[in-house]
Amino acid sequence: LRRAACLVSLGGVENLDRAMHSYTEAERHLGPSQEINQGKRQLKIELKKAKRKDYYKILGLSNRENSSEGEIKKAYRKAALKWHPDRHSSKPEEEQKKAEASFKDVGEAYAVLSDPKKKEKYDHGYSLEEIEQGGGAGGGVHMDQEDLMRMFFGAGGFGGGGMGGHQGFGGGGGGGVRFSFG
């Protein structure tokens, strides 16, 4: 398990794949456990993140999830100017195609990161396809019970101010809504 944790901390698709193998080997030798299952679940999300386009990197944002709307907009403008096809029109065709593809990636990154709802989904591991489809049901992203409660009832889980903090939606949790986890 320590080996898997070290590989996860190193990052990169290859190391994450090796970490998954380590978890699988540990499970084979030690039997199933909550720690292994939780590690594998989190690792699947990290692997998925590692395999998709890194929108923060595309826009040159080092602050990642903590980037403000202003920082995202500024980075977008800078990257869009850098990769705009008109700036590369006198260059060889191969460079023009690269610039065009990069310009499209910059637009895609900005479309996701500038929309708070899409950005939140992206930060939680959803792919562009899942974001555009409005979710990820069946898409392989698994949330634990606490994430699901936060999603439906705000940061505090059940209770305290009703559904999502809106007045008049009940309170104290439950309110006739039932969830089954199994």
CSV table of C-alpha atoms in Angstrom, one decimal:
chain,number,residue,atom,x,y,z
A,1,LEU,CA,0.0,0.0,0.0
A,2,ARG,CA,2.9,2.3,0.7
A,3,ARG,CA,4.3,1.7,-2.8
A,4,ALA,CA,0.9,2.6,-4.3
A,5,ALA,CA,0.7,5.8,-2.3
A,6,CYS,CA,4.3,6.8,-3.4
A,7,LEU,CA,3.4,6.1,-7.0
A,8,VAL,CA,0.2,8.2,-6.8
A,9,SER,CA,2.2,11.1,-5.3
A,10,LEU,CA,4.6,10.9,-8.3
A,11,GLY,CA,1.7,11.3,-10.7
A,12,GLY,CA,1.7,10.6,-14.4
A,13,VAL,CA,-0.3,8.0,-16.2
A,14,GLU,CA,2.4,5.3,-16.0
A,15,ASN,CA,2.9,5.7,-12.2
A,16,LEU,CA,-0.8,5.7,-11.6
A,17,ASP,CA,-1.2,2.5,-13.6
A,18,ARG,CA,1.5,0.9,-11.6
A,19,ALA,CA,-0.2,2.1,-8.4
A,20,MET,CA,-3.4,0.4,-9.5
A,21,HIS,CA,-1.5,-2.8,-10.0
A,22,SER,CA,0.0,-2.4,-6.5
A,23,TYR,CA,-3.5,-2.0,-5.0
A,24,THR,CA,-4.7,-5.1,-6.9
A,25,GLU,CA,-1.7,-7.1,-5.6
A,26,ALA,CA,-2.3,-5.9,-2.1
A,27,GLU,CA,-5.9,-6.9,-2.3
A,28,ARG,CA,-5.0,-10.3,-3.6
A,29,HIS,CA,-2.5,-10.9,-0.7
A,30,LEU,CA,-4.4,-9.2,2.1
A,31,GLY,CA,-8.0,-9.6,1.0
A,32,PRO,CA,-10.5,-6.8,0.4
A,33,SER,CA,-10.5,-3.9,2.8
A,34,GLN,CA,-12.0,-0.4,3.0
A,35,GLU,CA,-8.6,1.2,2.7
A,36,ILE,CA,-7.8,-0.6,-0.5
A,37,ASN,CA,-11.2,0.0,-2.0
A,38,GLN,CA,-11.0,3.7,-1.1
A,39,GLY,CA,-7.5,3.9,-2.6
A,40,LYS,CA,-8.6,2.2,-5.8
A,41,ARG,CA,-11.7,4.4,-6.1
A,42,GLN,CA,-9.6,7.6,-5.7
A,43,LEU,CA,-7.0,6.3,-8.0
A,44,LYS,CA,-9.5,5.7,-10.8
A,45,ILE,CA,-10.5,9.3,-10.6
A,46,GLU,CA,-6.9,10.5,-10.7
A,47,LEU,CA,-6.2,8.2,-13.6
A,48,LYS,CA,-9.1,9.6,-15.5
A,49,LYS,CA,-7.9,13.2,-14.7
A,50,ALA,CA,-4.4,12.3,-15.9
A,51,LYS,CA,-5.6,10.9,-19.2
A,52,ARG,CA,-7.8,13.9,-20.2
A,53,LYS,CA,-6.7,17.3,-21.5
A,54,ASP,CA,-5.3,19.5,-18.8
A,55,TYR,CA,-7.2,22.8,-19.2
A,56,TYR,CA,-5.2,24.6,-16.6
A,57,LYS,CA,-2.0,23.7,-18.3
A,58,ILE,CA,-3.4,24.7,-21.7
A,59,LEU,CA,-4.2,28.2,-20.4
A,60,GLY,CA,-0.9,28.3,-18.4
A,61,LEU,CA,-2.6,28.5,-15.0
A,62,SER,CA,-0.4,27.2,-12.2
A,63,ASN,CA,-2.9,28.0,-9.5
A,64,ARG,CA,-5.1,25.3,-10.9
A,65,GLU,CA,-8.5,24.9,-9.0
A,66,ASN,CA,-7.9,28.1,-7.0
A,67,SER,CA,-7.7,30.3,-10.2
A,68,SER,CA,-10.1,33.2,-10.1
A,69,GLU,CA,-12.4,34.2,-12.9
A,70,GLY,CA,-10.1,37.2,-13.6
A,71,GLU,CA,-7.0,34.9,-13.8
A,72,ILE,CA,-8.8,32.5,-16.1
A,73,LYS,CA,-9.9,35.3,-18.4
A,74,LYS,CA,-6.4,36.9,-18.5
A,75,ALA,CA,-4.8,33.5,-19.2
A,76,TYR,CA,-7.3,32.8,-22.0
A,77,ARG,CA,-6.7,36.1,-23.7
A,78,LYS,CA,-2.9,35.5,-23.6
A,79,ALA,CA,-3.1,32.0,-24.9
A,80,ALA,CA,-5.7,32.9,-27.6
A,81,LEU,CA,-3.4,35.6,-28.9
A,82,LYS,CA,-0.4,33.3,-28.8
A,83,TRP,CA,-2.2,30.5,-30.8
A,84,HIS,CA,-4.5,32.6,-33.0
A,85,PRO,CA,-4.4,31.2,-36.6
A,86,ASP,CA,-3.8,34.7,-38.1
A,87,ARG,CA,-0.5,35.0,-36.2
A,88,HIS,CA,0.7,31.7,-37.8
A,89,SER,CA,-0.6,32.2,-41.4
A,90,SER,CA,2.8,32.8,-42.9
A,91,LYS,CA,4.4,29.7,-41.2
A,92,PRO,CA,4.6,26.2,-42.7
A,93,GLU,CA,1.4,24.2,-42.9
A,94,GLU,CA,2.4,21.9,-40.1
A,95,GLU,CA,2.9,24.8,-37.7
A,96,GLN,CA,-0.4,26.3,-38.9
A,97,LYS,CA,-2.2,23.1,-38.1
A,98,LYS,CA,-0.6,22.9,-34.6
A,99,ALA,CA,-1.6,26.5,-33.9
A,100,GLU,CA,-5.1,25.9,-35.1
A,101,ALA,CA,-5.4,22.8,-32.8
A,102,SER,CA,-3.9,24.7,-29.9
A,103,PHE,CA,-6.3,27.6,-30.5
A,104,LYS,CA,-9.3,25.2,-30.4
A,105,ASP,CA,-7.9,23.7,-27.2
A,106,VAL,CA,-7.6,27.1,-25.6
A,107,GLY,CA,-11.3,27.9,-26.5
A,108,GLU,CA,-12.4,24.5,-25.1
A,109,ALA,CA,-10.4,25.1,-21.9
A,110,TYR,CA,-11.9,28.6,-21.5
A,111,ALA,CA,-15.5,27.3,-22.2
A,112,VAL,CA,-15.1,24.9,-19.3
A,113,LEU,CA,-13.1,26.9,-16.8
A,114,SER,CA,-15.0,30.1,-17.2
A,115,ASP,CA,-18.4,28.4,-16.4
A,116,PRO,CA,-18.5,27.8,-12.6
A,117,LYS,CA,-20.7,24.7,-12.9
A,118,LYS,CA,-18.5,23.1,-15.6
A,119,LYS,CA,-15.3,24.1,-13.8
A,120,GLU,CA,-16.5,22.4,-10.7
A,121,LYS,CA,-17.4,19.2,-12.6
A,122,TYR,CA,-14.0,19.3,-14.4
A,123,ASP,CA,-12.2,19.8,-11.0
A,124,HIS,CA,-14.0,16.7,-9.7
A,125,GLY,CA,-12.8,14.5,-12.5
A,126,TYR,CA,-15.5,14.7,-15.2
A,127,SER,CA,-14.4,14.5,-18.8
A,128,LEU,CA,-15.6,17.1,-21.4
A,129,GLU,CA,-18.1,14.6,-22.7
A,130,GLU,CA,-19.6,14.1,-19.3
A,131,ILE,CA,-19.7,17.8,-18.6
A,132,GLU,CA,-21.5,18.5,-21.9
A,133,GLN,CA,-24.0,15.7,-21.3
A,134,GLY,CA,-24.8,17.2,-17.9
A,135,GLY,CA,-23.4,14.7,-15.6
A,136,GLY,CA,-21.5,11.5,-15.7
A,137,ALA,CA,-24.1,8.9,-14.8
A,138,GLY,CA,-22.7,5.7,-16.0
A,139,GLY,CA,-19.5,7.4,-17.1
A,140,GLY,CA,-17.3,5.7,-14.5
A,141,VAL,CA,-17.1,8.6,-12.0
A,142,HIS,CA,-18.1,7.3,-8.6
A,143,MET,CA,-18.9,9.6,-5.7
A,144,ASP,CA,-19.0,8.5,-2.1
A,145,GLN,CA,-22.0,9.2,0.1
A,146,GLU,CA,-20.5,12.5,1.5
A,147,ASP,CA,-19.9,13.9,-2.0
A,148,LEU,CA,-23.4,13.1,-3.0
A,149,MET,CA,-24.8,14.7,0.1
A,150,ARG,CA,-22.7,17.8,-0.5
A,151,MET,CA,-23.9,17.9,-4.1
A,152,PHE,CA,-27.6,17.8,-3.1
A,153,PHE,CA,-27.6,19.7,0.2
A,154,GLY,CA,-24.6,22.0,0.1
A,155,ALA,CA,-21.3,22.0,2.0
A,156,GLY,CA,-22.8,20.9,5.3
A,157,GLY,CA,-24.4,17.7,4.1
A,158,PHE,CA,-27.8,17.2,5.7
A,159,GLY,CA,-29.4,19.9,7.8
A,160,GLY,CA,-28.8,23.6,8.5
A,161,GLY,CA,-30.8,25.8,6.2
A,162,GLY,CA,-32.6,23.4,4.0
A,163,MET,CA,-31.8,22.1,0.6
A,164,GLY,CA,-28.7,23.8,-0.8
A,165,GLY,CA,-29.1,26.6,1.6
A,166,HIS,CA,-32.3,27.9,0.0
A,167,GLN,CA,-35.0,29.0,2.4
A,168,GLY,CA,-38.3,27.2,2.2
A,169,PHE,CA,-37.0,23.8,1.0
A,170,GLY,CA,-37.3,22.0,4.3
A,171,GLY,CA,-34.4,21.6,6.6
A,172,GLY,CA,-33.0,19.3,9.2
A,173,GLY,CA,-32.3,16.8,6.4
A,174,GLY,CA,-34.4,14.2,4.9
A,175,GLY,CA,-37.6,16.0,4.1
A,176,GLY,CA,-39.1,12.9,2.6
A,177,VAL,CA,-36.2,12.3,0.2
A,178,ARG,CA,-34.7,8.8,0.4
A,179,PHE,CA,-31.4,7.6,-0.9
A,180,SER,CA,-30.4,4.0,-1.1
A,181,PHE,CA,-26.7,3.1,-1.2
A,182,GLY,CA,-25.7,-0.4,-1.9
